[in-house]
Coordinates of C-alpha atoms and ligand atoms in Angstrom, one line a residue:
M8 CA 0.0 0.0 0.0
S9 CA 1.3 3.5 -0.8
S10 CA 0.0 6.9 0.0
H11 CA 0.2 9.8 -2.4
I12 CA -0.5 13.5 -2.7
V13 CA -3.1 14.6 -5.2
A14 CA -3.0 18.2 -6.4
T15 CA -6.3 19.9 -6.2
Q16 CA -7.8 23.4 -6.0
P17 CA -10.6 24.9 -4.0
I18 CA -14.2 23.9 -4.9
A19 CA -16.7 26.6 -4.5
G20 CA -19.5 26.2 -2.0
Q21 CA -17.9 24.0 0.6
N22 CA -19.2 26.1 3.4
A23 CA -21.1 24.1 6.1
G24 CA -24.5 25.2 7.4
T25 CA -26.4 24.5 10.6
S26 CA -25.1 20.9 10.8
G27 CA -22.1 20.1 8.6
L28 CA -21.8 20.2 4.8
R29 CA -25.0 19.2 3.0
R30 CA -25.2 19.1 -0.8
K31 CA -26.7 17.1 -3.7
T32 CA -25.3 13.6 -3.7
R33 CA -23.9 14.1 -7.2
D34 CA -22.0 17.1 -5.9
F35 CA -20.4 14.9 -3.3
M36 CA -19.6 12.3 -5.9
A37 CA -17.9 14.8 -8.3
P38 CA -14.1 14.5 -8.6
H39 CA -12.2 15.7 -5.5
F40 CA -15.3 17.2 -3.8
L41 CA -15.4 14.8 -0.9
E42 CA -11.7 14.5 -0.7
N43 CA -11.2 18.2 -0.6
Y44 CA -13.7 18.5 2.3
V45 CA -12.2 15.7 4.3
Q46 CA -8.6 17.0 3.9
S47 CA -9.9 20.5 4.9
I48 CA -11.3 19.1 8.1
M49 CA -8.1 17.2 8.8
N50 CA -6.0 20.4 8.2
A51 CA -8.3 22.5 10.3
I52 CA -7.9 20.3 13.3
G53 CA -4.2 20.4 13.1
G54 CA -3.7 17.2 11.1
A55 CA -4.7 13.6 11.7
T56 CA -1.3 12.2 12.7
G57 CA -1.6 9.7 15.6
K58 CA -5.3 10.5 16.1
R59 CA -8.3 8.2 16.7
F60 CA -11.5 8.9 14.8
V61 CA -15.0 7.4 14.7
V62 CA -16.7 7.0 11.4
G63 CA -20.2 6.0 10.4
G64 CA -23.4 7.2 8.8
D65 CA -27.1 6.9 8.3
G66 CA -26.8 4.3 5.6
R67 CA -27.9 6.5 2.8
Y68 CA -26.8 6.2 -0.8
F69 CA -23.0 6.8 -1.2
N70 CA -22.5 6.2 2.6
D71 CA -20.5 3.0 1.8
R72 CA -18.3 4.7 -0.9
A73 CA -17.6 7.8 1.2
I74 CA -16.5 5.8 4.2
Q75 CA -13.8 4.0 2.0
V76 CA -12.5 7.4 0.9
I77 CA -12.4 8.7 4.5
L78 CA -10.6 5.5 5.7
R79 CA -7.9 5.8 2.9
M80 CA -7.4 9.5 3.6
A81 CA -7.2 8.9 7.4
A82 CA -4.5 6.3 6.8
A83 CA -2.6 8.5 4.4
N84 CA -2.8 11.4 6.9
G85 CA -1.2 9.2 9.6
A86 CA -4.3 8.5 11.8
A87 CA -3.6 5.8 14.4
E88 CA -7.1 4.2 14.5
V89 CA -10.6 4.5 13.1
I90 CA -13.6 3.0 14.8
S91 CA -16.4 2.2 12.4
G92 CA -19.9 1.0 12.8
Q93 CA -20.4 -2.4 11.2
N94 CA -21.3 -1.9 7.5
G95 CA -20.6 1.8 8.0
L96 CA -23.7 2.4 10.0
L97 CA -24.0 4.7 13.1
S98 CA -26.8 6.9 14.2
T99 CA -25.6 10.4 15.1
P100 CA -26.2 10.0 18.8
A101 CA -24.5 6.6 18.7
A102 CA -21.5 8.2 17.0
S103 CA -21.4 10.9 19.6
H104 CA -21.4 8.3 22.3
L105 CA -18.6 6.2 20.7
I106 CA -16.4 9.3 20.4
R107 CA -16.8 9.9 24.1
L108 CA -16.6 6.3 25.2
N109 CA -13.3 5.7 23.3
K110 CA -11.9 9.2 24.0
A111 CA -11.5 9.6 20.2
D112 CA -10.2 12.9 18.8
G113 CA -13.4 13.3 16.7
G114 CA -15.7 11.7 14.3
F115 CA -16.9 11.8 10.7
I116 CA -20.7 11.4 10.4
L117 CA -22.1 10.8 7.0
S118 CA -25.6 12.0 6.9
A119 CA -27.9 14.7 5.5
S120 CA -30.2 14.0 8.5
H121 CA -33.9 14.1 7.4
N122 CA -33.2 15.2 3.8
P123 CA -34.2 12.5 1.3
A124 CA -31.5 10.1 0.1
G125 CA -30.4 8.7 -3.2
I126 CA -28.2 9.7 -6.2
D127 CA -30.6 12.5 -7.1
A128 CA -31.2 13.6 -3.5
D129 CA -28.9 14.7 -0.7
F130 CA -25.7 13.7 1.1
G131 CA -23.9 15.2 4.0
L132 CA -20.8 15.1 6.1
K133 CA -20.3 16.6 9.5
F134 CA -17.3 16.5 11.8
N135 CA -17.8 16.1 15.5
M136 CA -15.1 17.0 18.1
G137 CA -13.5 15.1 21.0
N138 CA -16.5 16.0 23.3
G139 CA -18.8 14.1 20.9
G140 CA -20.5 17.3 19.7
P141 CA -20.7 19.1 16.4
A142 CA -17.7 21.2 15.3
T143 CA -17.9 24.6 17.0
E144 CA -18.3 27.8 15.1
A145 CA -14.5 28.4 15.4
V146 CA -13.6 25.0 13.9
T147 CA -16.3 25.3 11.2
D148 CA -14.8 28.7 10.2
A149 CA -11.3 27.0 10.1
I150 CA -12.6 24.2 7.9
L151 CA -14.2 26.8 5.5
A152 CA -10.8 28.7 5.3
Q153 CA -9.1 25.4 4.4
T154 CA -11.6 24.6 1.7
Q155 CA -10.8 28.1 0.2
S156 CA -7.0 27.6 0.1
I157 CA -6.5 23.8 -0.3
T158 CA -3.9 22.7 -2.9
A159 CA -3.5 19.0 -2.2
Y160 CA -4.9 16.0 -0.4
Q161 CA -3.4 12.8 0.8
I162 CA -4.9 9.3 0.0
T163 CA -3.7 5.7 -0.1
D164 CA -4.4 3.5 -3.1
A165 CA -5.4 0.4 -1.0
P166 CA -8.4 -1.7 -1.9
D167 CA -11.7 -1.4 0.0
V168 CA -11.8 -2.4 3.6
D169 CA -14.3 -5.1 4.5
L170 CA -16.6 -3.5 7.1
T171 CA -19.0 -6.5 7.4
Q172 CA -17.3 -8.3 10.3
I173 CA -17.0 -7.0 13.8
G174 CA -13.4 -7.0 15.0
Q175 CA -10.0 -5.5 14.1
T176 CA -8.4 -5.0 10.8
E177 CA -5.7 -2.7 9.3
L178 CA -5.2 -0.3 6.5
G179 CA -1.4 0.1 6.2
E180 CA -0.2 1.3 9.7
M181 CA -3.7 2.4 10.7
Q182 CA -5.9 0.1 12.9
I183 CA -9.6 -0.2 12.0
T184 CA -11.9 -1.4 14.8
I185 CA -15.4 -2.4 13.5
V186 CA -18.0 -2.3 16.2
D187 CA -21.7 -3.3 16.7
P188 CA -23.4 0.1 15.9
V189 CA -26.2 -0.6 18.5
A190 CA -24.6 -2.2 21.6
D191 CA -22.8 0.7 23.3
H192 CA -25.7 3.1 22.8
A193 CA -28.2 0.5 24.1
A194 CA -26.0 -0.1 27.2
L195 CA -26.0 3.7 27.8
M196 CA -29.8 3.8 27.6
A197 CA -30.0 0.9 30.1
Q198 CA -28.0 3.0 32.6
L199 CA -30.3 6.1 32.3
F200 CA -33.8 4.6 32.3
D201 CA -35.8 2.3 34.5
F202 CA -36.0 -0.5 32.0
D203 CA -38.0 -2.7 34.5
A204 CA -40.7 -0.1 34.8
I205 CA -40.9 0.2 31.0
R206 CA -40.9 -3.6 30.6
A207 CA -43.8 -3.8 33.1
L208 CA -45.7 -1.2 31.0
F209 CA -45.4 -3.3 27.9
D210 CA -46.3 -6.5 29.9
G211 CA -49.5 -4.7 30.9
G212 CA -50.5 -4.4 27.3
F213 CA -49.3 -0.9 26.6
R214 CA -48.9 -0.5 22.8
L215 CA -46.2 1.5 21.0
T216 CA -45.7 2.0 17.3
F217 CA -42.2 3.3 16.4
D218 CA -41.7 4.4 12.8
A219 CA -38.0 4.2 11.9
M220 CA -38.9 5.6 8.4
H221 CA -36.4 3.2 6.7
A222 CA -33.5 5.1 8.2
A223 CA -30.8 4.6 10.8
T224 CA -32.8 4.0 14.0
G225 CA -34.5 0.7 12.9
P226 CA -31.8 -1.6 14.3
Y227 CA -31.5 0.5 17.5
A228 CA -35.3 0.6 18.1
K229 CA -35.7 -3.1 17.5
A230 CA -32.9 -4.0 19.9
I231 CA -34.2 -1.7 22.6
F232 CA -38.0 -1.8 22.4
E233 CA -38.6 -5.3 21.0
D234 CA -35.5 -7.4 22.1
T235 CA -34.8 -5.7 25.5
L236 CA -38.0 -4.2 26.7
G237 CA -40.4 -6.9 25.6
A238 CA -42.6 -4.9 23.2
P239 CA -44.2 -7.3 20.7
A240 CA -42.6 -7.9 17.2
G241 CA -44.1 -5.3 14.8
T242 CA -43.8 -2.5 17.3
V243 CA -41.0 -1.1 15.1
V244 CA -42.3 -0.3 11.6
N245 CA -40.2 0.6 8.5
G246 CA -37.3 -0.8 10.5
T247 CA -34.9 -1.7 7.8
P248 CA -32.5 1.1 6.8
L249 CA -32.5 1.5 3.0
P250 CA -30.1 3.6 0.8
D251 CA -33.0 5.7 -0.4
F252 CA -35.0 5.6 2.9
G253 CA -37.7 3.8 0.8
G254 CA -38.1 6.9 -1.3
G255 CA -39.4 8.8 1.8
H256 CA -38.6 11.9 3.7
P257 CA -37.5 10.8 7.1
D258 CA -38.4 14.0 8.9
P259 CA -40.4 13.1 12.0
N260 CA -43.3 15.6 12.0
P261 CA -47.0 15.3 11.2
I262 CA -46.5 16.1 7.5
W263 CA -43.7 13.6 6.7
A264 CA -44.7 11.0 9.2
S265 CA -48.3 11.0 8.1
E266 CA -48.4 7.2 8.0
L267 CA -47.8 7.2 11.8
M268 CA -50.2 10.1 12.3
D269 CA -52.9 8.1 10.6
I270 CA -52.2 5.1 12.8
M271 CA -52.4 7.3 15.9
N272 CA -55.7 9.0 14.9
A273 CA -57.4 5.7 14.0
P274 CA -60.1 4.2 16.4
D275 CA -57.8 1.3 17.4
A276 CA -54.7 3.5 17.8
P277 CA -51.9 2.3 20.1
D278 CA -51.1 4.1 23.3
F279 CA -48.0 5.8 22.0
G280 CA -46.4 6.6 18.7
A281 CA -42.9 7.8 17.9
A282 CA -40.7 8.3 15.0
S283 CA -37.1 9.3 14.3
D284 CA -35.2 10.9 11.4
G285 CA -32.6 9.8 8.9
D286 CA -29.7 9.8 11.3
G287 CA -31.6 9.1 14.5
D288 CA -31.1 12.4 16.3
R289 CA -34.7 13.8 16.0
N290 CA -37.9 12.4 17.5
M291 CA -41.6 12.8 17.2
I292 CA -43.9 12.1 20.1
V293 CA -47.6 11.4 19.6
G294 CA -50.2 9.9 21.9
R295 CA -53.6 8.5 20.9
G296 CA -55.0 11.4 19.0
A297 CA -52.6 13.7 20.8
Y298 CA -49.6 15.1 18.8
V299 CA -47.0 16.7 21.1
T300 CA -45.0 19.6 19.6
P301 CA -41.3 19.3 20.1
S302 CA -41.3 22.5 22.2
D303 CA -43.9 21.1 24.5
S304 CA -42.1 17.8 24.7
L305 CA -39.0 19.6 25.9
A306 CA -41.1 21.4 28.6
V307 CA -42.7 18.2 29.7
I308 CA -39.4 16.4 29.9
A309 CA -38.0 19.3 31.9
A310 CA -41.0 19.2 34.3
N311 CA -40.8 15.4 34.8
A312 CA -37.1 14.5 34.4
H313 CA -36.7 13.8 38.1
L314 CA -39.0 10.7 37.7
V315 CA -36.3 9.1 35.5
P316 CA -33.3 7.4 37.3
G317 CA -30.6 9.1 35.3
Y318 CA -32.0 12.5 36.3
A319 CA -33.3 11.7 39.8
K320 CA -31.2 14.5 41.3
G321 CA -33.0 17.1 39.2
L322 CA -31.6 19.1 36.3
S323 CA -28.7 21.6 36.6
G324 CA -30.3 23.7 33.9
V325 CA -32.0 23.7 30.5
A326 CA -31.3 25.3 27.1
R327 CA -33.4 25.7 24.0
S328 CA -32.7 27.1 20.6
M329 CA -34.0 30.6 20.1
P330 CA -37.0 29.7 17.8
T331 CA -38.1 27.0 20.2
S332 CA -41.2 28.1 22.2
T333 CA -40.7 29.5 25.6
A334 CA -42.8 26.7 27.2
V335 CA -39.6 25.3 28.8
D336 CA -38.7 28.7 30.2
R337 CA -41.9 28.6 32.3
V338 CA -41.0 25.2 33.7
A339 CA -37.4 26.5 34.5
R340 CA -38.8 29.5 36.2
A341 CA -41.2 27.5 38.3
K342 CA -38.4 25.1 39.3
D343 CA -35.9 27.9 39.8
M344 CA -33.3 26.5 37.4
P345 CA -31.3 28.3 34.8
C346 CA -32.6 28.5 31.2
F347 CA -30.5 29.4 28.2
E348 CA -31.5 30.6 24.8
V349 CA -29.0 29.8 22.1
P350 CA -28.8 30.0 18.3
T351 CA -30.2 27.2 16.1
G352 CA -28.0 24.1 15.8
W353 CA -26.8 21.6 18.4
K354 CA -23.2 22.9 18.4
F355 CA -24.3 25.8 20.6
F356 CA -25.4 23.5 23.4
G357 CA -22.0 21.7 23.7
S358 CA -20.1 24.3 25.8
L359 CA -23.0 24.7 28.2
M360 CA -23.2 20.9 28.7
D361 CA -19.4 20.5 29.0
A362 CA -19.4 23.2 31.7
G363 CA -22.2 21.4 33.6
K364 CA -24.5 24.4 33.3
V365 CA -27.3 22.4 31.6
N366 CA -28.2 18.8 31.2
L367 CA -31.3 19.1 29.0
C368 CA -31.5 20.8 25.6
G369 CA -34.0 21.0 22.9
E370 CA -35.0 22.5 19.5
E371 CA -38.4 23.1 18.0
S372 CA -37.3 21.0 15.0
A373 CA -37.9 17.7 16.9
G374 CA -34.5 17.6 18.6
T375 CA -34.2 16.7 22.3
G376 CA -31.3 15.4 24.3
S377 CA -29.2 15.5 27.4
D378 CA -25.6 15.5 28.4
H379 CA -25.4 11.7 28.1
V380 CA -24.0 12.5 24.6
R381 CA -23.3 15.8 22.8
E382 CA -26.0 15.4 20.1
K383 CA -29.8 15.3 20.2
D384 CA -31.0 11.7 20.6
G385 CA -34.3 10.5 19.1
L386 CA -34.5 7.2 21.0
W387 CA -33.4 8.8 24.2
A388 CA -36.4 11.2 24.0
V389 CA -38.8 8.3 23.3
L390 CA -37.4 6.4 26.3
M391 CA -37.8 9.6 28.4
W392 CA -41.5 9.7 27.6
L393 CA -42.0 5.9 28.1
N394 CA -40.3 6.2 31.5
I395 CA -42.5 9.2 32.5
L396 CA -45.6 7.4 31.4
A397 CA -44.6 4.2 33.2
V398 CA -44.1 6.1 36.5
T399 CA -47.2 8.4 36.3
G400 CA -49.5 5.8 34.7
Q401 CA -51.0 8.6 32.6
S402 CA -51.8 8.8 28.9
V403 CA -50.0 11.3 26.7
A404 CA -53.2 13.4 26.5
D405 CA -53.5 13.4 30.3
V406 CA -49.8 14.5 30.7
M407 CA -50.3 17.4 28.3
A408 CA -53.6 18.5 29.8
Q409 CA -52.0 18.6 33.2
H410 CA -48.9 20.3 32.0
W411 CA -50.9 23.1 30.3
R412 CA -53.1 23.6 33.4
T413 CA -50.0 24.0 35.5
Y414 CA -47.7 26.1 33.2
G415 CA -50.0 27.5 30.5
R416 CA -49.9 26.5 26.9
N417 CA -47.5 28.0 24.3
Y418 CA -49.4 27.4 21.1
Y419 CA -46.8 26.9 18.4
T420 CA -46.4 26.3 14.7
R421 CA -43.7 26.7 12.1
H422 CA -44.3 27.7 8.5
D423 CA -41.7 27.0 5.9
Y424 CA -41.5 28.6 2.4
E425 CA -39.2 26.2 0.6
A426 CA -36.9 26.6 -2.4
L427 CA -37.4 30.3 -2.7
D428 CA -35.3 32.4 -5.0
K429 CA -32.2 33.3 -2.9
D430 CA -32.3 36.9 -3.8
I431 CA -36.0 37.3 -2.8
A432 CA -35.3 35.6 0.5
N433 CA -32.2 37.7 1.2
V434 CA -33.9 41.0 0.4
L435 CA -36.9 40.0 2.6
M436 CA -34.5 39.4 5.5
D437 CA -32.5 42.6 4.8
D438 CA -35.6 44.7 4.8
L439 CA -36.8 43.1 8.0
R440 CA -33.4 43.9 9.6
A441 CA -33.5 47.5 8.3
G442 CA -37.0 48.1 9.7
L443 CA -36.5 46.6 13.2
D444 CA -36.3 49.9 15.0
T445 CA -39.6 51.0 13.5
L446 CA -41.6 48.0 14.9
P447 CA -41.9 48.6 18.7
G448 CA -45.2 50.3 19.6
K449 CA -46.9 49.3 16.3
Q450 CA -50.0 47.2 16.1
F451 CA -50.6 44.2 13.8
T452 CA -54.0 42.5 13.9
G453 CA -54.5 43.8 17.4
L454 CA -51.1 42.6 18.6
E455 CA -48.7 45.3 19.9
V456 CA -45.0 44.9 19.2
M457 CA -43.0 45.2 22.4
A458 CA -39.5 44.6 21.0
A459 CA -37.8 43.4 17.9
D460 CA -34.2 42.4 17.2
D461 CA -31.8 40.3 15.2
F462 CA -30.7 37.5 17.6
A463 CA -27.1 37.6 18.7
Y464 CA -25.5 35.3 21.2
T465 CA -22.5 35.4 23.4
D466 CA -21.5 32.0 24.8
P467 CA -21.4 32.3 28.6
V468 CA -18.6 29.8 28.8
D469 CA -16.1 30.7 26.1
S470 CA -17.4 34.2 25.2
S471 CA -17.6 33.4 21.5
H472 CA -20.0 35.8 19.8
T473 CA -22.5 34.9 17.0
T474 CA -24.7 37.4 15.2
G475 CA -27.5 37.4 12.6
Q476 CA -29.3 34.3 14.0
G477 CA -32.8 35.4 13.1
I478 CA -35.3 38.2 13.5
R479 CA -37.4 38.1 16.7
V480 CA -40.6 40.1 17.1
M481 CA -42.1 40.0 20.6
F482 CA -45.7 41.1 21.2
A483 CA -47.5 42.1 24.3
G484 CA -49.2 39.1 25.9
G485 CA -46.6 36.5 25.2
A486 CA -46.9 36.2 21.4
R487 CA -43.8 36.0 19.2
V488 CA -42.8 35.6 15.6
V489 CA -39.3 34.6 14.4
F490 CA -38.0 34.9 10.8
R491 CA -35.0 32.8 9.9
L492 CA -33.3 31.3 6.8
S493 CA -32.5 27.6 6.9
G494 CA -28.9 26.5 6.9
T495 CA -29.5 22.9 5.8
G496 CA -31.3 23.2 2.5
T497 CA -29.7 22.2 -0.8
Q498 CA -32.0 24.1 -3.1
G499 CA -32.6 27.8 -3.2
A500 CA -33.5 29.3 0.2
T501 CA -35.9 28.1 2.8
L502 CA -37.6 30.8 5.0
R503 CA -38.8 29.5 8.3
I504 CA -41.4 31.5 10.3
Y505 CA -41.8 30.4 13.9
L506 CA -45.1 31.4 15.5
E507 CA -46.0 31.3 19.1
Q508 CA -48.8 32.5 21.4
L509 CA -49.0 31.9 25.2
E510 CA -52.4 31.0 26.6
T511 CA -53.1 30.7 30.4
D512 CA -56.9 30.8 30.4
V513 CA -57.9 27.3 31.4
D514 CA -60.9 27.4 29.1
R515 CA -58.8 28.1 26.1
L516 CA -56.2 25.3 26.4
H517 CA -57.6 22.9 23.9
M518 CA -58.0 24.9 20.7
E519 CA -56.7 24.0 17.2
P520 CA -53.2 25.6 17.0
E521 CA -53.9 27.3 13.7
V522 CA -57.0 28.9 15.2
A523 CA -55.3 30.0 18.4
L524 CA -52.4 31.4 16.3
A525 CA -54.5 33.1 13.6
A526 CA -53.7 36.7 14.7
V527 CA -50.0 35.9 15.0
I528 CA -49.9 34.3 11.6
Q529 CA -51.6 37.3 10.0
A530 CA -49.2 39.7 11.9
A531 CA -46.2 37.8 10.5
D532 CA -47.5 38.1 6.9
Q533 CA -48.1 41.9 7.4
I534 CA -44.7 42.5 8.9
A535 CA -42.7 40.7 6.2
G536 CA -45.1 41.0 3.3
L537 CA -44.8 37.3 2.8
R538 CA -47.5 36.7 0.2
D539 CA -46.5 39.6 -2.0
R540 CA -42.8 39.0 -1.9
T541 CA -42.9 35.2 -2.3
G542 CA -45.8 35.3 -4.8
R543 CA -47.1 32.2 -3.0
G544 CA -50.5 31.6 -1.4
G545 CA -48.9 30.3 1.8
P546 CA -46.1 28.1 3.2
E547 CA -45.3 24.7 1.7
V548 CA -44.9 23.0 5.0
K549 CA -46.6 23.7 8.3
T550 CA -45.4 21.8 11.3
Ligands
VG1_680 C1 -32.5 22.4 10.9 C2 -33.3 22.7 12.2 C3 -32.3 22.9 13.3 C4 -31.4 21.6 13.4 C5 -30.7 21.3 12.1 C6 -30.0 20.0 12.1 O1 -31.7 23.5 10.6 O2 -34.1 23.8 12.1 O3 -33.0 23.1 14.5 O4 -30.4 21.8 14.4 O5 -31.7 21.3 11.0 O6 -30.8 19.0 12.3 P1 -32.1 24.7 9.6 O7 -30.9 25.6 9.5 O8 -32.5 24.1 8.3 O9 -33.3 25.4 10.2 V1 -30.5 17.4 11.8 O10 -31.6 16.4 12.5 O11 -29.2 17.6 11.1 O12 -29.5 16.7 12.3
CO681 CO1 -31.0 14.5 12.1

């Protein structure tokens, strides 16, 4: 085996967004594209010599080929060891755990999360650091700088490594350790949760349907729910990971997981439904006829975490991404614990968790997790709920009703305008930014603006500063609108509008969200001129 240096030049557009680099699969397959990015990562972290990495992905199309390239480049760059999931599979939370467990220097996770998979769909690569969490802003910036100045990459010309057998193998001087993708993560879950109580729940006839959406979580869910906790075979549906995710869109929300929503709204619905996304870090929670918004799920978990063995001592603090509803803030206030508001993307939670300031984090986009890893964790969230239901003996609908009575309800929805012309989206945001100072005191559909800003954040641990994270408009009475451009799309621009309205009147806690939010939705349209500017009748996706 010999290594060689390949001359190359920068490839435009290798700037990572909210969660690593995400592009069309064919872009990643183009000559030198993947290689440039991998070498840029290795350069940005001070080289790979003597280092230990974890590698794995969500099993999507090109996962298998990309891993072979990363292995050959790691060997050529002098890495000591790479730990790979068997057949190249690892969910994002499992990869995060393996990095921490093995004290690795970082990990390469191959995924475009919930984006569709296939040669004509999307592919992605994200680098996680030694703490198991996504590359920080500083490292992401360093990687971008490398992609703009790269002149060569190193690769060996060895044949493919066989990743089908668990055990040790070598690539030149580099050791390759192939591990069961599920075992270590499942063992971690057994430490955190009362598996006996959850087993008793299933023994008593409690029925769960878990939709793995043909993506990474299938094997994890089968091992934990069916093989360990005694849920009957068939509890996990769409449980076999497929390279094209069965042609679906593994984004666990009522729109894309409509198959599960139909099951949960049928007369013979199971007690509990859940789903996860492409790489297993997101979750959807739904009771019989009772969908739980991710923001509410975070608040319920914050309110009840002490019922779960791993969190029996109570939480040190909680954090949410800025657009996530303020439901969790109300729980934190009632329980007198710190609550942080950070920019979108899990990388911003890492320093708070490393410093012990928080051990529960969440995003409105169906991400919830704790400091057991440094990523959001779909199966963890589902187990949190199962453990809470097992202890309280309540249904999901009962838990929600009680929570809203205690803390009030933050009605919430997100509207997405997808694949917009980038210029139109940018001008819309620029105009909003320019007009911020004129908003306070104005009325829109009867709602008075109290404050408006462009969200900026200073990390309380390392003082790093981030600006331009989204326009916030706060109204009197606890309503809020946030305008933000997506950083994970691969086509045009996606404008996300996050809409929220607090309700504390006990007689108004069970309305249709779109009805409760009607005035806020109209106000957002008036403030941004959405229909006129986009030329569309409304958003493509409402979640
Ligand atoms: C979206 C979500 C964000 C999430 C990110 C990665 O980003 O809104 O909350 O952290 O996806 O999720 P954006 O920039 O498109 O809004 V995923 O499951 O990569 O792993
Ligand atoms: Co994901």
